[in-house]
PDB file of C-alpha atoms in Angstrom:
ATOM      1  CA  MET A 928     -16.170  -6.707  13.092  1.00  0.00           C
ATOM      2  CA  LEU A 929     -14.530  -3.868  15.082  1.00  0.00           C
ATOM      3  CA  VAL A 930     -10.849  -4.096  16.044  1.00  0.00           C
ATOM      4  CA  PRO A 931      -9.021  -1.737  18.131  1.00  0.00           C
ATOM      5  CA  VAL A 932      -5.778  -0.727  16.404  1.00  0.00           C
ATOM      6  CA  THR A 933      -2.706   0.655  18.261  1.00  0.00           C
ATOM      7  CA  PHE A 934       0.781   1.664  16.938  1.00  0.00           C
ATOM      8  CA  ALA A 935       4.043   1.661  18.834  1.00  0.00           C
ATOM      9  CA  ASP A 936       3.941   5.408  19.130  1.00  0.00           C
ATOM     10  CA  GLY A 937       0.747   5.294  20.965  1.00  0.00           C
ATOM     11  CA  PHE A 938      -1.758   6.287  18.176  1.00  0.00           C
ATOM     12  CA  ALA A 939      -4.867   4.289  18.545  1.00  0.00           C
ATOM     13  CA  THR A 940      -8.247   4.011  16.787  1.00  0.00           C
ATOM     14  CA  THR A 941     -10.868   1.446  15.894  1.00  0.00           C
ATOM     15  CA  ALA A 942     -11.230  -0.072  12.478  1.00  0.00           C
ATOM     16  CA  ARG A 943     -14.008  -2.139  11.047  1.00  0.00           C
ATOM     17  CA  VAL A 944     -12.520  -5.127   9.234  1.00  0.00           C
ATOM     18  CA  PHE A 945     -14.058  -6.461   6.054  1.00  0.00           C
ATOM     19  CA  THR A 946     -13.330  -9.800   4.703  1.00  0.00           C
ATOM     20  CA  PHE A 947     -14.112 -11.081   1.099  1.00  0.00           C
ATOM     21  CA  ASP A 948     -15.069 -14.296  -0.716  1.00  0.00           C
ATOM     22  CA  GLY A 949     -14.311 -15.092  -4.379  1.00  0.00           C
ATOM     23  CA  LEU A 950     -11.342 -12.673  -4.967  1.00  0.00           C
ATOM     24  CA  ALA A 951      -9.441 -13.303  -8.159  1.00  0.00           C
ATOM     25  CA  ASP A 952      -6.223 -14.591  -6.589  1.00  0.00           C
ATOM     26  CA  GLY A 953      -7.927 -16.582  -3.704  1.00  0.00           C
ATOM     27  CA  ARG A 954      -5.823 -14.848  -1.073  1.00  0.00           C
ATOM     28  CA  GLU A 955      -7.110 -13.435   2.254  1.00  0.00           C
ATOM     29  CA  HIS A 956      -7.063  -9.755   1.700  1.00  0.00           C
ATOM     30  CA  VAL A 957      -8.826  -7.383   4.129  1.00  0.00           C
ATOM     31  CA  ALA A 958     -10.125  -3.842   4.125  1.00  0.00           C
ATOM     32  CA  LEU A 959     -10.029  -1.566   7.236  1.00  0.00           C
ATOM     33  CA  GLY A 960     -12.892   0.998   7.449  1.00  0.00           C
ATOM     34  CA  LEU A 961     -11.555   3.930   9.340  1.00  0.00           C
ATOM     35  CA  GLY A 962     -13.206   7.151  10.778  1.00  0.00           C
ATOM     36  CA  ASP A 963     -16.874   7.282   9.616  1.00  0.00           C
ATOM     37  CA  ARG A 964     -16.221   4.120   7.462  1.00  0.00           C
ATOM     38  CA  ALA A 965     -15.825   2.218  10.731  1.00  0.00           C
ATOM     39  CA  GLU A 966     -19.556   2.650  11.097  1.00  0.00           C
ATOM     40  CA  ALA A 967     -21.798  -0.028   9.758  1.00  0.00           C
ATOM     41  CA  PRO A 968     -22.193   0.788   6.024  1.00  0.00           C
ATOM     42  CA  GLY A 969     -25.599   1.610   4.567  1.00  0.00           C
ATOM     43  CA  PRO A 970     -26.813   1.469   0.940  1.00  0.00           C
ATOM     44  CA  GLY A 971     -24.918   3.924  -1.191  1.00  0.00           C
ATOM     45  CA  ALA A 972     -23.085   5.308   1.746  1.00  0.00           C
ATOM     46  CA  CYS A 973     -19.636   5.119   0.313  1.00  0.00           C
ATOM     47  CA  ASP A 974     -20.198   6.729  -3.121  1.00  0.00           C
ATOM     48  CA  ARG A 975     -21.540  10.207  -2.622  1.00  0.00           C
ATOM     49  CA  ASP A 976     -18.012  11.626  -2.964  1.00  0.00           C
ATOM     50  CA  PRO A 977     -14.661  10.110  -3.831  1.00  0.00           C
ATOM     51  CA  THR A 978     -13.704   7.872  -0.919  1.00  0.00           C
ATOM     52  CA  PRO A 979     -10.298   8.274   0.654  1.00  0.00           C
ATOM     53  CA  THR A 980      -8.587   4.959   0.020  1.00  0.00           C
ATOM     54  CA  ARG A 981      -5.120   3.485   0.470  1.00  0.00           C
ATOM     55  CA  LEU A 982      -3.901   0.214  -1.256  1.00  0.00           C
ATOM     56  CA  HIS A 983      -1.232  -0.972   1.055  1.00  0.00           C
ATOM     57  CA  SER A 984       0.845  -4.005   0.059  1.00  0.00           C
ATOM     58  CA  GLU A 985       1.790  -6.290   2.937  1.00  0.00           C
ATOM     59  CA  CYS A 986       5.374  -5.846   4.166  1.00  0.00           C
ATOM     60  CA  LEU A 987       6.130  -8.120   7.178  1.00  0.00           C
ATOM     61  CA  THR A 988       9.577  -6.715   7.599  1.00  0.00           C
ATOM     62  CA  GLY A 989       8.390  -3.017   7.545  1.00  0.00           C
ATOM     63  CA  ASP A 990       4.871  -3.311   8.961  1.00  0.00           C
ATOM     64  CA  VAL A 991       5.480  -5.689  11.781  1.00  0.00           C
ATOM     65  CA  PHE A 992       9.303  -5.606  12.524  1.00  0.00           C
ATOM     66  CA  GLY A 993       9.842  -1.914  11.747  1.00  0.00           C
ATOM     67  CA  SER A 994      12.494  -2.532   9.218  1.00  0.00           C
ATOM     68  CA  GLY A 995      14.239   0.669   8.161  1.00  0.00           C
ATOM     69  CA  ARG A 996      15.153  -0.697   4.691  1.00  0.00           C
ATOM     70  CA  CYS A 997      11.843   0.591   3.255  1.00  0.00           C
ATOM     71  CA  ASP A 998       9.112   3.260   4.143  1.00  0.00           C
ATOM     72  CA  CYS A 999       6.223   0.660   4.298  1.00  0.00           C
ATOM     73  CA  GLY A1000       5.605   0.637   8.084  1.00  0.00           C
ATOM     74  CA  ALA A1001       5.755   4.516   8.266  1.00  0.00           C
ATOM     75  CA  GLN A1002       3.411   4.783   5.281  1.00  0.00           C
ATOM     76  CA  LEU A1003       0.942   2.282   6.972  1.00  0.00           C
ATOM     77  CA  ARG A1004       1.028   4.303  10.207  1.00  0.00           C
ATOM     78  CA  GLU A1005       0.517   7.615   8.421  1.00  0.00           C
ATOM     79  CA  SER A1006      -2.237   6.197   6.212  1.00  0.00           C
ATOM     80  CA  VAL A1007      -4.302   4.879   9.088  1.00  0.00           C
ATOM     81  CA  GLU A1008      -4.167   8.185  10.905  1.00  0.00           C
ATOM     82  CA  ARG A1009      -5.051  10.216   7.868  1.00  0.00           C
ATOM     83  CA  LEU A1010      -7.892   7.815   6.819  1.00  0.00           C
ATOM     84  CA  ASP A1011      -9.217   7.882  10.440  1.00  0.00           C
ATOM     85  CA  ALA A1012      -9.439  11.635  10.278  1.00  0.00           C
ATOM     86  CA  SER A1013     -11.078  11.799   6.897  1.00  0.00           C
ATOM     87  CA  GLY A1014     -12.995   8.562   6.826  1.00  0.00           C
ATOM     88  CA  GLY A1015     -11.942   6.000   4.329  1.00  0.00           C
ATOM     89  CA  PHE A1016     -10.710   2.493   3.596  1.00  0.00           C
ATOM     90  CA  LEU A1017      -7.260   0.904   3.867  1.00  0.00           C
ATOM     91  CA  LEU A1018      -7.044  -2.237   1.701  1.00  0.00           C
ATOM     92  CA  TYR A1019      -4.315  -4.479   3.186  1.00  0.00           C
ATOM     93  CA  LEU A1020      -3.191  -6.698   0.183  1.00  0.00           C
ATOM     94  CA  ARG A1021      -1.214  -9.803   0.514  1.00  0.00           C
ATOM     95  CA  GLN A1022       1.434  -8.869  -2.034  1.00  0.00           C
ATOM     96  CA  GLU A1023       4.684  -9.189  -0.137  1.00  0.00           C
ATOM     97  CA  GLY A1024       7.830  -7.972  -1.996  1.00  0.00           C
ATOM     98  CA  ARG A1025       5.899  -6.320  -4.820  1.00  0.00           C
ATOM     99  CA  GLY A1026       4.125  -9.475  -5.357  1.00  0.00           C
ATOM    100  CA  ILE A1027       7.017 -12.038  -5.306  1.00  0.00           C
ATOM    101  CA  GLY A1028       6.548 -13.324  -1.775  1.00  0.00           C
ATOM    102  CA  LEU A1029       8.402 -13.095   1.620  1.00  0.00           C
ATOM    103  CA  TYR A1030      11.255 -15.522   1.012  1.00  0.00           C
ATOM    104  CA  PRO A1031      12.171 -14.172  -2.498  1.00  0.00           C
ATOM    105  CA  LYS A1032      12.069 -10.645  -1.059  1.00  0.00           C
ATOM    106  CA  LEU A1033      14.643 -11.593   1.587  1.00  0.00           C
ATOM    107  CA  ASP A1034      16.724 -13.202  -1.266  1.00  0.00           C
ATOM    108  CA  ALA A1035      16.400  -9.875  -3.030  1.00  0.00           C
ATOM    109  CA  TYR A1036      17.823  -8.086   0.002  1.00  0.00           C
ATOM    110  CA  VAL A1037      20.944 -10.215  -0.282  1.00  0.00           C
ATOM    111  CA  LEU A1038      21.249  -9.086  -3.883  1.00  0.00           C
ATOM    112  CA  GLN A1039      20.633  -5.407  -2.858  1.00  0.00           C
ATOM    113  CA  ASP A1040      23.475  -5.718  -0.304  1.00  0.00           C
ATOM    114  CA  ALA A1041      25.734  -6.860  -3.193  1.00  0.00           C
ATOM    115  CA  GLY A1042      24.830  -3.652  -5.209  1.00  0.00           C
ATOM    116  CA  LEU A1043      21.735  -4.239  -7.140  1.00  0.00           C
ATOM    117  CA  ASP A1044      18.766  -1.862  -6.646  1.00  0.00           C
ATOM    118  CA  THR A1045      15.311  -3.179  -5.464  1.00  0.00           C
ATOM    119  CA  TYR A1046      14.055  -3.575  -9.005  1.00  0.00           C
ATOM    120  CA  GLU A1047      17.159  -5.098 -10.470  1.00  0.00           C
ATOM    121  CA  ALA A1048      17.237  -7.645  -7.563  1.00  0.00           C
ATOM    122  CA  ASN A1049      13.736  -8.843  -8.432  1.00  0.00           C
ATOM    123  CA  VAL A1050      14.620  -9.290 -12.030  1.00  0.00           C
ATOM    124  CA  ALA A1051      17.837 -11.162 -11.213  1.00  0.00           C
ATOM    125  CA  LEU A1052      15.719 -13.581  -9.284  1.00  0.00           C
ATOM    126  CA  GLY A1053      13.582 -14.348 -12.354  1.00  0.00           C
ATOM    127  CA  TYR A1054      10.617 -12.073 -11.436  1.00  0.00           C
ATOM    128  CA  GLY A1055       9.234  -8.845 -12.872  1.00  0.00           C
ATOM    129  CA  GLU A1056      10.254  -5.460 -11.464  1.00  0.00           C
ATOM    130  CA  ASP A1057       6.857  -5.224  -9.811  1.00  0.00           C
ATOM    131  CA  GLU A1058       4.411  -8.080 -10.071  1.00  0.00           C
ATOM    132  CA  ARG A1059       1.579  -6.613  -8.191  1.00  0.00           C
ATOM    133  CA  ASP A1060      -1.987  -6.739  -9.747  1.00  0.00           C
ATOM    134  CA  TYR A1061      -4.672  -4.663  -8.252  1.00  0.00           C
ATOM    135  CA  THR A1062      -7.663  -6.725  -9.722  1.00  0.00           C
ATOM    136  CA  VAL A1063      -8.440  -7.818  -6.171  1.00  0.00           C
ATOM    137  CA  ALA A1064      -8.431  -4.136  -5.007  1.00  0.00           C
ATOM    138  CA  ALA A1065     -11.029  -3.250  -7.546  1.00  0.00           C
ATOM    139  CA  GLN A1066     -13.155  -6.244  -6.569  1.00  0.00           C
ATOM    140  CA  MET A1067     -12.927  -5.319  -2.908  1.00  0.00           C
ATOM    141  CA  LEU A1068     -13.933  -1.727  -3.632  1.00  0.00           C
ATOM    142  CA  GLY A1069     -16.842  -2.898  -5.708  1.00  0.00           C
ATOM    143  CA  ALA A1070     -18.029  -5.091  -2.668  1.00  0.00           C
ATOM    144  CA  LEU A1071     -17.705  -2.113  -0.442  1.00  0.00           C
ATOM    145  CA  GLY A1072     -19.776  -0.070  -2.752  1.00  0.00           C
ATOM    146  CA  VAL A1073     -16.973   2.210  -3.811  1.00  0.00           C
ATOM    147  CA  SER A1074     -16.523   3.241  -7.436  1.00  0.00           C
ATOM    148  CA  ARG A1075     -14.702   6.602  -6.964  1.00  0.00           C
ATOM    149  CA  VAL A1076     -11.707   7.034  -4.863  1.00  0.00           C
ATOM    150  CA  GLU A1077      -9.206   9.653  -3.635  1.00  0.00           C
ATOM    151  CA  LEU A1078      -6.108   7.509  -3.672  1.00  0.00           C
ATOM    152  CA  LEU A1079      -3.522   7.915  -1.053  1.00  0.00           C
ATOM    153  CA  THR A1080      -0.297   6.913  -2.804  1.00  0.00           C
ATOM    154  CA  ASN A1081       2.963   7.986  -4.333  1.00  0.00           C
ATOM    155  CA  ASN A1082       2.856   5.185  -6.941  1.00  0.00           C
ATOM    156  CA  PRO A1083       1.117   6.074 -10.281  1.00  0.00           C
ATOM    157  CA  ASP A1084       0.786   2.463 -11.281  1.00  0.00           C
ATOM    158  CA  LYS A1085      -1.831   1.930  -8.596  1.00  0.00           C
ATOM    159  CA  ALA A1086      -3.978   4.642 -10.037  1.00  0.00           C
ATOM    160  CA  ASP A1087      -3.447   3.482 -13.632  1.00  0.00           C
ATOM    161  CA  GLN A1088      -4.467  -0.088 -12.788  1.00  0.00           C
ATOM    162  CA  LEU A1089      -7.544   0.968 -10.866  1.00  0.00           C
ATOM    163  CA  ARG A1090      -8.696   3.119 -13.759  1.00  0.00           C
ATOM    164  CA  ALA A1091      -8.089   0.229 -16.265  1.00  0.00           C
ATOM    165  CA  LEU A1092     -10.247  -1.943 -13.942  1.00  0.00           C
ATOM    166  CA  GLY A1093     -13.212   0.555 -13.942  1.00  0.00           C
ATOM    167  CA  VAL A1094     -12.554   2.454 -10.811  1.00  0.00           C
ATOM    168  CA  THR A1095     -12.565   6.322 -10.967  1.00  0.00           C
ATOM    169  CA  VAL A1096      -9.469   7.804  -9.427  1.00  0.00           C
ATOM    170  CA  ALA A1097     -10.682  11.369  -8.895  1.00  0.00           C
ATOM    171  CA  ARG A1098      -7.257  12.341  -7.546  1.00  0.00           C
ATOM    172  CA  ARG A1099      -4.013  10.973  -6.235  1.00  0.00           C
ATOM    173  CA  VAL A1100      -2.839  12.280  -2.892  1.00  0.00           C
ATOM    174  CA  PRO A1101       0.757  11.641  -1.961  1.00  0.00           C
ATOM    175  CA  THR A1102       1.889  10.217   1.418  1.00  0.00           C
ATOM    176  CA  GLY A1103       4.754  11.800   3.311  1.00  0.00           C
ATOM    177  CA  VAL A1104       8.413  11.298   2.735  1.00  0.00           C
ATOM    178  CA  HIS A1105       9.789   8.947   5.375  1.00  0.00           C
ATOM    179  CA  LEU A1106      13.514   9.294   4.508  1.00  0.00           C
ATOM    180  CA  SER A1107      16.331   7.922   6.447  1.00  0.00           C
ATOM    181  CA  ASP A1108      19.958   6.926   5.866  1.00  0.00           C
ATOM    182  CA  ALA A1109      18.888   3.180   5.686  1.00  0.00           C
ATOM    183  CA  ASN A1110      16.257   3.741   3.025  1.00  0.00           C
ATOM    184  CA  ALA A1111      17.541   6.764   0.956  1.00  0.00           C
ATOM    185  CA  HIS A1112      18.812   4.601  -1.881  1.00  0.00           C
ATOM    186  CA  TYR A1113      15.442   2.543  -1.875  1.00  0.00           C
ATOM    187  CA  LEU A1114      13.428   5.629  -2.054  1.00  0.00           C
ATOM    188  CA  ALA A1115      15.512   7.286  -4.719  1.00  0.00           C
ATOM    189  CA  THR A1116      15.234   4.129  -6.878  1.00  0.00           C
ATOM    190  CA  LYS A1117      11.380   4.256  -6.525  1.00  0.00           C
ATOM    191  CA  VAL A1118      11.460   7.824  -7.914  1.00  0.00           C
ATOM    192  CA  VAL A1119      13.752   7.062 -10.766  1.00  0.00           C
ATOM    193  CA  ARG A1120      12.586   3.568 -11.689  1.00  0.00           C
ATOM    194  CA  GLY A1121       9.007   3.566 -10.556  1.00  0.00           C
ATOM    195  CA  ALA A1122       8.029   7.301 -11.127  1.00  0.00           C
ATOM    196  CA  HIS A1123       6.947   7.545  -7.519  1.00  0.00           C
ATOM    197  CA  THR A1124       5.981  11.215  -6.506  1.00  0.00           C
ATOM    198  CA  LEU A1125       8.459  11.638  -3.760  1.00  0.00           C
ATOM    199  CA  ASP A1126      10.252  15.072  -3.199  1.00  0.00           C
ATOM    200  CA  LEU A1127      13.715  13.789  -2.627  1.00  0.00           C
ATOM    201  CA  HIS A1128      17.093  15.519  -2.932  1.00  0.00           C
ATOM    202  CA  VAL A1129      19.188  12.334  -3.088  1.00  0.00           C
ATOM    203  CA  GLN A1130      20.457  10.236  -6.048  1.00  0.00           C
ATOM    204  CA  PRO A1131      19.798   6.536  -6.496  1.00  0.00           C
TER     205      PRO A1131
END
């Protein structure tokens, strides 16, 4: 199914949307085929070379409402344009709040306003620092015929989990640094606590 995609700044493209049955967590995750991956796939079409791929965890506040507390919406916008240019897949994963859900994420925001960082707030609510599991991403890639990826991410855990699940990560390509006064502490904490590869000159 082809879907026109347009962002608030006017960038527009067309994506082929892929749905899946029998994923491990039973949720409704989707993949967007962009650029030459928006064409109808043929046998073996996706595995000649590492396929540019982005695993993007759902962020209602950032992706939809443009929240400045994180860089999620900006990363989504950047990734769609880059994958459209190169050809690739964006896997949109229903893992709000690093896997804890929307309402707990909003509760975590309250704790962050009281002084905890984004990881500490999740733990204070009784969750792990990051509860995301990329088993479904590996299943989705398998269904798409992709076994080797060029992974668009700053997060080494995504690459580590995919490799453990049998997906070859040929290389990891960082996204840009979408820094603002509102998210500087959040981004710095991701670098210090999550080993994200962001070139920052700020302290958490």
